[in-house]
Amino acid sequence: MRNVTETVKQLIIINILFFVGTLALGDPAYKMLSMYFPENPNFQVWQSISHMFMHGGFMHIFFNMFALYSFGSALESIWGSKKFLFFYISCGLGAALLHTGINYYYFQDGVNVLMEQGFSKTDILAVLNGGSNDQIVPLLNSPSFQNFVSAYFGTVVGASGAIYGVIVAFAFMFPNAELALMFIPVPIKAKYFVPGLVLVDLYLGVSGQSIFGGGGGIAHFAHVGGALFGFIIMWYWNKNQFNKNRWN
């Protein structure tokens, strides 16, 4: 790859290898490496890292790797490889943390409502894990419990959280860089485009909508989490002039 720094190149290669591997192995790979809700029996500690290298389809990995290729090398060339990798992984973990925190809120809210109706948490988890309870099951299938059930069963895959952190860092470092996007006819400066992108994700996350209509299955709060952690790290580094230090 021309004009691609070493760490960015390696990250792209690793993501592609994971993607090809999961195409070959199918559901067992997704079950092992996607990130589950911590109270789900399929959750494993390593999923907080492994999910960053998993993708749900060709367009998902293409857009993430294209963004990493487009913005990551400029940052790594200034920061050095170790600093860029630290930033990238930190934003990915931050994305997972916020996404899990939002899911925990939805999950605990549903548990509290059911417990107020006389069900124990043990009974609730038993039903969620495949047990039967004629009184609980109809409640879980109701629209009002959609977020609760989705929080428990939903999985997260993709480098998007880390990528959002990278995009935020790029806007910090090159605020006046003009970004030409295929679906927007005029270039937009990074300092305007990136906050707008994050605000759209925040709105879609809160409203539960997709830009294409419906729920979309997109982890918008993971995007926001990656951007938020990227912003916090960049703010701290700039405040302490740490941004001028390289980690080679």
XYZ file of N, CA and C in Angstrom:
744
model
N 0.847 -1.198 0.000
C 0.000 0.000 0.000
C 0.884 1.249 0.000
N 0.692 2.116 -0.964
C 1.489 3.341 -1.043
C 0.998 4.353 -0.024
N 1.966 5.095 0.552
C 1.666 6.196 1.470
C 0.896 5.753 2.705
N 1.053 4.501 3.088
C 0.394 3.991 4.282
C 1.463 3.686 5.313
N 1.305 4.216 6.511
C 2.272 3.961 7.570
C 2.141 2.522 8.066
N 3.182 2.051 8.755
C 3.281 0.632 9.061
C 2.146 0.130 9.953
N 1.831 0.846 11.036
C 0.791 0.370 11.956
C -0.574 0.362 11.294
N -0.878 1.398 10.534
C -2.146 1.441 9.801
C -2.231 0.267 8.836
N -1.139 0.001 8.129
C -1.118 -1.132 7.193
C -1.364 -2.446 7.920
N -0.701 -2.635 9.060
C -0.872 -3.875 9.816
C -2.298 -4.018 10.347
N -2.878 -2.922 10.808
C -4.260 -2.968 11.296
C -5.221 -3.360 10.172
N -5.009 -2.803 9.004
C -5.864 -3.145 7.868
C -5.720 -4.621 7.519
N -4.492 -5.114 7.506
C -4.254 -6.524 7.193
C -4.922 -7.427 8.225
N -4.765 -7.092 9.512
C -5.376 -7.905 10.572
C -6.893 -7.927 10.438
N -7.493 -6.767 10.168
C -8.948 -6.711 9.993
C -9.397 -7.567 8.819
N -8.646 -7.523 7.730
C -9.005 -8.324 6.556
C -8.875 -9.811 6.870
N -7.809 -10.199 7.579
C -7.627 -11.604 7.948
C -8.769 -12.085 8.848
N -9.158 -11.261 9.818
C -10.286 -11.618 10.679
C -11.553 -11.777 9.844
N -11.752 -10.867 8.902
C -12.970 -10.903 8.095
C -13.008 -12.160 7.236
N -11.902 -12.480 6.584
C -11.844 -13.684 5.758
C -12.030 -14.921 6.628
N -11.403 -14.908 7.808
C -11.539 -16.041 8.711
C -12.966 -16.265 9.168
N -13.664 -15.181 9.474
C -15.051 -15.335 9.921
C -15.975 -15.736 8.781
N -15.629 -15.345 7.554
C -16.412 -15.830 6.407
C -16.271 -17.342 6.277
N -15.072 -17.836 6.566
C -14.831 -19.276 6.446
C -15.445 -20.057 7.606
N -15.340 -19.510 8.822
C -15.791 -20.242 10.011
C -17.260 -20.007 10.341
N -17.794 -18.837 9.937
C -19.207 -18.564 10.146
C -19.573 -18.212 11.581
N -20.751 -18.642 12.000
C -21.318 -18.248 13.289
C -20.432 -18.554 14.498
N -19.724 -19.689 14.553
C -18.881 -19.932 15.735
C -17.853 -18.832 15.971
N -17.287 -18.283 14.893
C -16.308 -17.206 15.044
C -16.979 -15.943 15.574
N -18.148 -15.606 15.026
C -18.861 -14.421 15.499
C -19.281 -14.583 16.957
N -19.688 -15.800 17.324
C -20.110 -16.043 18.699
C -18.942 -15.898 19.671
N -17.754 -16.280 19.252
C -16.599 -16.232 20.132
C -15.973 -14.841 20.209
N -15.996 -14.083 19.092
C -15.200 -12.864 19.000
C -16.014 -11.578 19.001
N -17.327 -11.644 18.735
C -18.163 -10.450 18.861
C -18.315 -10.093 20.335
N -18.656 -8.847 20.620
C -18.799 -8.429 22.015
C -20.249 -8.559 22.463
N -20.453 -9.354 23.510
C -21.767 -9.559 24.110
C -21.916 -8.693 25.361
N -23.161 -8.548 25.793
C -23.456 -7.880 27.061
C -22.840 -8.705 28.195
N -22.207 -8.062 29.189
C -21.484 -8.809 30.230
C -22.302 -9.857 30.974
N -23.617 -9.667 31.110
C -24.419 -10.663 31.827
C -24.896 -11.793 30.924
N -24.634 -11.685 29.633
C -24.966 -12.765 28.702
C -23.925 -13.875 28.866
N -24.343 -15.134 28.928
C -23.379 -16.228 29.125
C -22.343 -16.360 28.017
N -22.597 -15.756 26.862
C -21.623 -15.807 25.761
C -20.517 -14.760 25.901
N -20.610 -13.891 26.895
C -19.603 -12.844 27.061
C -18.275 -13.437 27.516
N -17.196 -12.922 26.914
C -15.839 -13.272 27.320
C -15.025 -11.974 27.389
N -14.043 -11.931 28.277
C -13.276 -10.703 28.494
C -12.579 -10.240 27.219
N -12.035 -11.191 26.453
C -11.274 -10.803 25.267
C -12.129 -10.127 24.199
N -13.455 -10.254 24.299
C -14.321 -9.674 23.274
C -14.239 -8.148 23.221
N -13.824 -7.522 24.334
C -13.681 -6.064 24.329
C -12.610 -5.620 23.344
N -11.652 -6.514 23.032
C -10.628 -6.231 22.024
C -10.977 -6.882 20.687
N -11.360 -8.152 20.728
C -11.552 -8.900 19.479
C -12.662 -8.322 18.603
N -13.683 -7.699 19.227
C -14.793 -7.179 18.421
C -14.349 -6.074 17.476
N -13.226 -5.393 17.821
C -12.733 -4.298 16.989
C -12.233 -4.778 15.629
N -11.952 -6.075 15.515
C -11.413 -6.617 14.274
C -12.443 -7.455 13.514
N -13.684 -7.442 14.005
C -14.763 -8.176 13.367
C -15.648 -7.198 12.586
N -16.213 -7.672 11.485
C -17.120 -6.827 10.697
C -18.286 -7.647 10.175
N -19.403 -6.955 9.970
C -20.633 -7.640 9.614
C -20.874 -7.812 8.134
N -20.022 -7.261 7.270
C -20.232 -7.386 5.837
C -19.162 -6.631 5.072
N -19.178 -6.759 3.746
C -18.159 -6.144 2.905
C -18.178 -4.617 3.007
N -19.351 -4.016 2.993
C -19.420 -2.559 3.055
C -18.958 -2.046 4.416
N -19.267 -2.805 5.473
C -18.858 -2.422 6.821
C -17.338 -2.337 6.910
N -16.651 -3.388 6.489
C -15.193 -3.382 6.587
C -14.581 -2.418 5.568
N -15.196 -2.282 4.405
C -14.640 -1.382 3.391
C -14.611 0.058 3.898
N -15.732 0.547 4.416
C -15.777 1.936 4.855
C -14.873 2.177 6.067
N -14.810 1.211 6.985
C -13.932 1.379 8.141
C -12.466 1.398 7.733
N -12.078 0.471 6.863
C -10.673 0.415 6.446
C -10.318 1.583 5.537
N -11.266 2.046 4.750
C -11.009 3.223 3.915
C -10.774 4.455 4.797
N -11.567 4.593 5.865
C -11.379 5.717 6.789
C -10.047 5.599 7.522
N -9.690 4.377 7.938
C -8.402 4.175 8.605
C -7.259 4.524 7.661
N -7.346 4.087 6.410
C -6.354 4.405 5.381
C -6.276 5.915 5.138
N -7.439 6.573 5.099
C -7.492 7.991 4.736
C -6.979 8.905 5.840
N -7.275 8.578 7.103
C -6.955 9.483 8.202
C -5.846 8.979 9.127
N -5.675 7.664 9.209
C -4.760 7.115 10.197
C -3.295 7.382 9.926
N -2.882 7.296 8.672
C -1.456 7.455 8.355
C -0.953 8.858 8.676
N -1.800 9.868 8.470
C -1.389 11.237 8.791
C -1.095 11.384 10.280
N -1.889 10.717 11.112
C -1.670 10.782 12.557
C -0.439 9.975 12.959
N -0.313 8.763 12.415
C 0.832 7.931 12.795
C 2.151 8.560 12.376
N 2.177 9.248 11.242
C 3.416 9.871 10.777
C 3.876 10.978 11.726
N 2.938 11.568 12.464
C 3.277 12.626 13.422
C 3.540 12.044 14.803
N 2.720 11.100 15.231
C 2.796 10.558 16.587
C 3.818 9.451 16.756
N 4.031 8.670 15.719
C 4.787 7.439 15.850
C 3.849 6.255 16.019
N 4.369 5.058 15.793
C 3.523 3.861 15.729
C 2.889 3.498 17.064
N 3.679 3.520 18.148
C 3.150 3.093 19.446
C 2.082 4.050 19.963
N 2.304 5.328 19.746
C 1.326 6.320 20.213
C 0.023 6.197 19.432
N 0.130 5.979 18.127
C -1.078 5.815 17.316
C -1.843 4.562 17.742
N -1.120 3.463 17.951
C -1.788 2.225 18.341
C -2.450 2.371 19.709
N -1.781 3.040 20.645
C -2.376 3.300 21.956
C -3.674 4.088 21.803
N -3.640 5.120 20.979
C -4.820 5.954 20.759
C -5.940 5.145 20.121
N -5.610 4.371 19.106
C -6.599 3.583 18.364
C -7.304 2.583 19.282
N -6.520 1.807 20.038
C -7.111 0.811 20.935
C -7.904 1.482 22.042
N -7.395 2.602 22.571
C -8.099 3.317 23.645
C -9.467 3.792 23.185
N -9.549 4.312 21.972
C -10.842 4.771 21.444
C -11.786 3.594 21.223
N -11.239 2.460 20.760
C -12.073 1.271 20.602
C -12.634 0.782 21.918
N -11.801 0.807 22.971
C -12.270 0.411 24.300
C -13.275 1.413 24.843
N -13.029 2.695 24.592
C -13.980 3.721 25.026
C -15.330 3.558 24.361
N -15.311 3.203 23.081
C -16.564 2.944 22.357
C -17.322 1.785 22.989
N -16.592 0.706 23.306
C -17.219 -0.459 23.934
C -17.772 -0.108 25.310
N -17.050 0.729 26.037
C -17.476 1.111 27.387
C -18.778 1.898 27.361
N -18.873 2.902 26.483
C -20.104 3.691 26.427
C -21.264 2.841 25.923
N -21.018 2.043 24.902
C -22.080 1.177 24.373
C -22.593 0.231 25.457
N -21.684 -0.374 26.207
C -22.083 -1.292 27.271
C -22.807 -0.554 28.387
N -22.353 0.660 28.694
C -23.018 1.455 29.722
C -24.460 1.780 29.359
N -24.690 2.150 28.102
C -26.054 2.423 27.644
C -26.892 1.152 27.697
N -26.309 0.038 27.264
C -27.036 -1.235 27.326
C -27.342 -1.638 28.764
N -26.399 -1.375 29.664
C -26.644 -1.698 31.067
C -27.825 -0.887 31.604
N -27.922 0.369 31.210
C -29.058 1.205 31.628
C -30.369 0.599 31.135
N -30.421 0.228 29.852
C -31.635 -0.372 29.295
C -31.959 -1.699 29.990
N -30.926 -2.511 30.214
C -31.124 -3.817 30.825
C -31.612 -3.677 32.263
N -30.957 -2.837 33.037
C -31.333 -2.691 34.434
C -32.711 -2.074 34.579
N -33.053 -1.160 33.659
C -34.385 -0.557 33.688
C -35.451 -1.632 33.473
N -35.221 -2.543 32.524
C -36.170 -3.628 32.290
C -36.259 -4.585 33.460
N -35.099 -4.916 34.044
C -35.088 -5.799 35.213
C -35.865 -5.179 36.363
N -35.663 -3.885 36.599
C -36.362 -3.212 37.703
C -37.873 -3.241 37.512
N -38.326 -3.015 36.282
C -39.767 -3.029 36.010
C -40.331 -4.419 36.280
N -39.642 -5.455 35.829
C -40.123 -6.817 36.034
C -40.083 -7.215 37.510
N -39.057 -6.780 38.223
C -38.966 -7.101 39.646
C -40.071 -6.414 40.441
N -40.469 -5.223 39.999
C -41.580 -4.534 40.651
C -42.891 -5.296 40.460
N -42.951 -6.121 39.420
C -44.143 -6.935 39.176
C -44.040 -8.313 39.836
N -42.998 -8.505 40.640
C -42.903 -9.721 41.429
C -41.975 -10.792 40.910
N -41.294 -10.544 39.791
C -40.370 -11.538 39.262
C -38.984 -11.338 39.864
N -38.279 -12.421 40.098
C -36.907 -12.323 40.594
C -35.948 -12.208 39.417
N -34.757 -11.670 39.685
C -33.767 -11.545 38.611
C -33.354 -12.919 38.119
N -33.312 -13.898 39.007
C -32.968 -15.265 38.608
C -33.966 -15.803 37.593
N -35.263 -15.555 37.845
C -36.298 -15.995 36.911
C -36.157 -15.279 35.565
N -35.864 -13.993 35.616
C -35.746 -13.196 34.387
C -34.594 -13.714 33.537
N -33.440 -13.947 34.170
C -32.279 -14.449 33.428
C -32.532 -15.852 32.892
N -33.242 -16.653 33.657
C -33.552 -18.017 33.203
C -34.387 -17.983 31.934
N -35.368 -17.079 31.876
C -36.200 -16.956 30.679
C -35.373 -16.441 29.505
N -34.547 -15.433 29.751
C -33.711 -14.886 28.688
C -32.766 -15.938 28.118
N -32.330 -16.858 28.982
C -31.373 -17.879 28.552
C -32.046 -19.153 28.047
N -33.316 -19.053 27.722
C -33.980 -20.171 27.068
C -34.977 -20.918 27.915
N -35.210 -20.447 29.145
C -36.206 -21.096 29.985
C -37.609 -20.686 29.590
N -38.586 -21.196 30.299
C -39.972 -20.880 29.988
C -40.689 -20.376 31.231
N -41.438 -19.327 31.047
C -42.280 -18.775 32.107
C -43.416 -18.044 31.410
N -44.590 -18.615 31.472
C -45.730 -18.085 30.717
C -46.094 -16.667 31.114
N -45.675 -16.232 32.292
C -46.007 -14.883 32.731
C -44.997 -13.853 32.226
N -43.717 -14.239 32.143
C -42.685 -13.286 31.745
C -42.569 -13.154 30.233
N -42.649 -14.278 29.508
C -42.378 -14.270 28.072
C -43.210 -13.234 27.311
N -44.533 -13.124 27.547
C -45.304 -12.098 26.809
C -44.809 -10.686 27.088
N -44.347 -10.426 28.307
C -43.835 -9.100 28.634
C -42.565 -8.797 27.862
N -41.671 -9.770 27.758
C -40.409 -9.567 27.054
C -40.634 -9.346 25.562
N -41.723 -9.892 25.028
C -42.015 -9.736 23.602
C -42.724 -8.433 23.278
N -43.071 -7.656 24.293
C -43.791 -6.407 24.050
C -42.823 -5.323 23.578
N -43.318 -4.354 22.775
C -42.445 -3.285 22.263
C -41.743 -2.493 23.359
N -42.374 -2.344 24.513
C -41.779 -1.551 25.589
C -40.513 -2.189 26.150
N -40.307 -3.479 25.902
C -39.121 -4.171 26.395
C -38.097 -4.410 25.277
N -38.280 -3.751 24.158
C -37.377 -3.979 23.021
C -35.934 -3.649 23.367
N -35.696 -2.484 23.991
C -34.338 -2.094 24.354
C -33.731 -3.050 25.373
N -34.552 -3.514 26.304
C -34.096 -4.446 27.333
C -33.601 -5.751 26.710
N -34.405 -6.323 25.830
C -34.046 -7.587 25.182
C -32.870 -7.394 24.232
N -32.874 -6.286 23.490
C -31.775 -6.017 22.557
C -30.452 -5.827 23.291
N -30.503 -5.177 24.450
C -29.282 -4.973 25.232
C -28.678 -6.296 25.656
N -29.529 -7.251 26.022
C -29.042 -8.542 26.520
C -28.516 -9.432 25.394
N -29.215 -9.459 24.269
C -28.868 -10.388 23.201
C -27.985 -9.768 22.118
N -27.961 -8.439 22.048
C -27.237 -7.792 20.967
C -25.736 -7.992 21.049
N -25.077 -7.996 19.892
C -23.620 -8.085 19.821
C -23.073 -6.859 19.094
N -21.800 -6.595 19.311
C -21.134 -5.469 18.661
C -19.930 -5.987 17.895
N -19.805 -5.576 16.653
C -18.618 -5.894 15.863
C -18.192 -4.639 15.111
N -16.898 -4.556 14.827
C -16.423 -3.484 13.964
C -15.433 -2.544 14.611
N -14.636 -1.919 13.763
C -13.625 -0.966 14.200
C -14.169 0.454 14.255
N -15.474 0.625 14.083
C -16.041 1.965 13.925
C -15.746 2.883 15.099
N -15.809 2.364 16.340
C -15.531 3.208 17.494
C -14.126 3.757 17.453
N -13.147 2.883 17.172
C -11.761 3.330 17.053
C -11.604 4.305 15.888
N -12.296 4.036 14.782
C -12.209 4.895 13.601
C -12.763 6.286 13.905
N -13.853 6.355 14.659
C -14.403 7.667 15.024
C -13.400 8.456 15.852
N -12.678 7.768 16.746
C -11.631 8.447 17.501
C -10.553 8.992 16.587
N -10.162 8.214 15.584
C -9.150 8.642 14.624
C -9.625 9.865 13.847
N -10.897 9.857 13.445
C -11.436 10.992 12.691
C -11.455 12.254 13.552
N -11.834 12.100 14.823
C -11.822 13.251 15.733
C -10.403 13.788 15.890
N -9.434 12.899 16.050
C -8.037 13.325 16.182
C -7.573 14.044 14.923
N -7.980 13.552 13.762
C -7.618 14.206 12.499
C -8.166 15.632 12.460
N -9.415 15.797 12.909
C -10.020 17.137 12.929
C -9.278 18.052 13.899
N -8.775 17.499 15.015
C -7.963 18.273 15.944
C -6.672 18.742 15.284
N -6.020 17.818 14.589
C -4.695 18.099 14.023
C -4.770 18.916 12.735
N -5.820 18.673 11.953
C -5.952 19.341 10.651
C -7.362 19.906 10.506
N -7.723 20.890 11.326
C -9.119 21.375 11.357
C -9.597 21.970 10.039
N -8.686 22.523 9.259
C -9.089 23.188 8.018
C -8.934 22.307 6.789
N -8.589 21.033 7.008
C -8.513 20.118 5.875
C -9.906 19.929 5.286
N -10.013 20.020 3.983
C -11.309 19.895 3.318
C -11.540 18.446 2.918
N -12.656 17.902 3.372
C -13.006 16.513 3.110
C -14.014 16.459 1.975
N -13.651 15.784 0.910
C -14.547 15.621 -0.233
C -15.177 14.238 -0.140
N -16.483 14.205 0.027
C -17.196 12.946 0.220
C -18.105 12.684 -0.972
N -18.232 11.381 -1.314
C -18.971 11.025 -2.522
C -20.433 11.422 -2.466
N -21.026 11.499 -1.252
C -22.453 11.788 -1.165
C -22.734 13.258 -0.827
N -21.663 14.072 -0.711
C -21.833 15.510 -0.491
C -21.079 16.226 -1.602
N -21.752 17.068 -2.397
C -21.136 17.631 -3.608
C -20.048 18.669 -3.370
N -19.948 19.234 -2.154
C -18.940 20.261 -1.897
C -18.052 19.828 -0.735
N -16.738 20.198 -0.785
C -15.833 19.853 0.318
C -16.246 20.558 1.608
N -16.048 19.879 2.739
C -16.368 20.432 4.058
C -15.133 20.333 4.932
N -14.821 21.413 5.642
C -13.663 21.399 6.527
C -13.880 20.397 7.665
N -12.801 19.755 8.052
C -12.877 18.703 9.074
C -13.480 19.217 10.377
N -13.187 20.454 10.754
C -13.673 20.993 12.018
C -15.189 21.174 12.025
N -15.804 21.168 10.871
C -17.268 21.245 10.788
C -17.877 19.860 10.537
N -17.224 19.104 9.665
C -17.782 17.810 9.287
C -17.811 16.826 10.450
N -16.704 16.726 11.193
C -16.614 15.705 12.243
C -17.617 15.941 13.368
N -17.733 17.160 13.924
C -18.779 17.356 14.947
C -20.175 17.071 14.411
N -20.434 17.437 13.164
C -21.738 17.164 12.572
C -22.003 15.674 12.471
N -20.973 14.910 12.089
C -21.118 13.460 11.981
C -21.439 12.832 13.332
N -20.744 13.284 14.376
C -20.960 12.738 15.721
C -22.352 13.109 16.237
N -22.798 14.334 15.972
C -24.126 14.752 16.403
C -25.220 13.939 15.719
N -25.017 13.615 14.439
C -25.985 12.768 13.734
C -26.061 11.402 14.389
N -24.893 10.829 14.730
C -24.883 9.526 15.402
C -25.546 9.604 16.767
N -25.305 10.680 17.500
C -25.924 10.841 18.811
C -27.436 10.899 18.681
N -27.926 11.659 17.711
C -29.369 11.763 17.487
C -29.965 10.406 17.118
N -29.289 9.686 16.215
C -29.802 8.388 15.777
C -29.771 7.381 16.924
N -28.761 7.485 17.788
C -28.698 6.592 18.938
C -29.816 6.845 19.926
N -30.075 8.113 20.214
C -31.128 8.473 21.172
C -32.501 8.143 20.615
N -32.694 8.413 19.319
C -34.013 8.209 18.713
C -34.253 6.752 18.318
N -33.176 5.967 18.249
C -33.321 4.570 17.840
C -33.594 4.406 16.362
N -33.258 5.423 15.582
C -33.527 5.387 14.151
C -32.244 5.122 13.373
N -32.393 4.862 12.092
C -31.279 4.722 11.173
C -31.404 5.796 10.112
N -30.273 6.229 9.582
C -30.298 7.236 8.525
C -30.995 6.694 7.273
N -31.091 5.352 7.186
C -31.775 4.737 6.048
C -33.195 4.292 6.408
N -33.618 4.622 7.645
C -34.944 4.229 8.092
C -34.888 2.950 8.894
N -35.804 2.808 9.857
C -35.814 1.628 10.712
C -34.744 1.717 11.770
N -34.480 0.579 12.440
C -33.493 0.562 13.505
C -32.071 0.502 12.993
N -31.849 -0.216 11.882
C -30.562 -0.210 11.223
C -29.528 -1.150 11.798
N -29.635 -1.548 13.066
C -28.655 -2.441 13.652
C -27.286 -1.825 13.824
N -27.213 -0.512 13.840
C -25.925 0.188 13.972
C -25.731 0.627 15.414
N -24.529 0.376 15.946
C -24.228 0.738 17.335
C -23.804 2.202 17.398
N -24.784 3.101 17.314
C -24.480 4.527 17.257
C -23.758 5.010 18.506
N -24.103 4.464 19.673
C -23.448 4.915 20.893
C -21.992 4.452 20.948
N -21.655 3.367 20.265
C -20.254 2.974 20.154
C -19.490 4.007 19.330
N -20.107 4.505 18.262
C -19.489 5.567 17.473
C -19.252 6.803 18.338
N -20.283 7.185 19.064
C -20.184 8.367 19.923
C -19.120 8.146 21.000
N -19.071 6.925 21.563
C -18.078 6.624 22.586
C -16.662 6.740 22.066
N -16.413 6.216 20.870
C -15.087 6.336 20.279
C -14.706 7.784 20.032
N -15.669 8.553 19.521
C -15.416 9.979 19.282
C -15.178 10.716 20.588
N -15.960 10.404 21.613
C -15.827 11.075 22.907
C -14.468 10.795 23.537
N -14.065 9.532 23.543
C -12.762 9.192 24.114
C -11.631 9.791 23.281
N -11.794 9.818 21.962
C -10.794 10.470 21.122
C -10.670 11.941 21.453
N -11.813 12.590 21.668
C -11.803 14.012 22.017
C -11.111 14.241 23.365
N -11.448 13.401 24.358
C -10.865 13.558 25.695
C -9.350 13.385 25.644
N -8.890 12.353 24.925
C -7.447 12.116 24.828
C -6.759 13.282 24.123
N -7.327 13.744 23.023
C -6.723 14.852 22.284
C -6.719 16.130 23.108
N -7.799 16.373 23.828
C -7.867 17.567 24.688
C -6.778 17.512 25.757
N -6.607 16.339 26.373
C -5.594 16.193 27.417
C -4.191 16.340 26.846
N -3.944 15.693 25.710
C -2.617 15.788 25.102
C -2.304 17.221 24.683
N -3.279 17.905 24.097
C -3.038 19.294 23.689
C -2.809 20.198 24.887
N -3.563 19.982 25.951
C -3.429 20.797 27.152
C -2.044 20.659 27.769
N -1.497 19.459 27.693
C -0.192 19.187 28.299
C 0.941 19.164 27.279
N 0.666 19.638 26.075
C 1.653 19.648 25.003
C 2.177 18.242 24.691
N 1.433 17.236 25.144
C 1.857 15.857 24.928
C 1.720 15.479 23.464
N 0.914 16.208 22.742
C 0.675 15.906 21.345
C 1.948 16.042 20.513
N 2.948 16.758 21.055
C 4.190 16.959 20.308
C 5.177 15.805 20.492
N 4.861 14.887 21.407
C 5.762 13.771 21.665
C 5.455 12.591 20.769
N 6.490 11.935 20.281
C 6.345 10.738 19.456
C 6.627 9.500 20.289
N 5.900 8.412 19.991
C 6.219 7.091 20.550
C 6.555 6.200 19.377
N 7.806 5.981 19.134
C 8.204 5.170 17.991
C 8.348 3.697 18.358
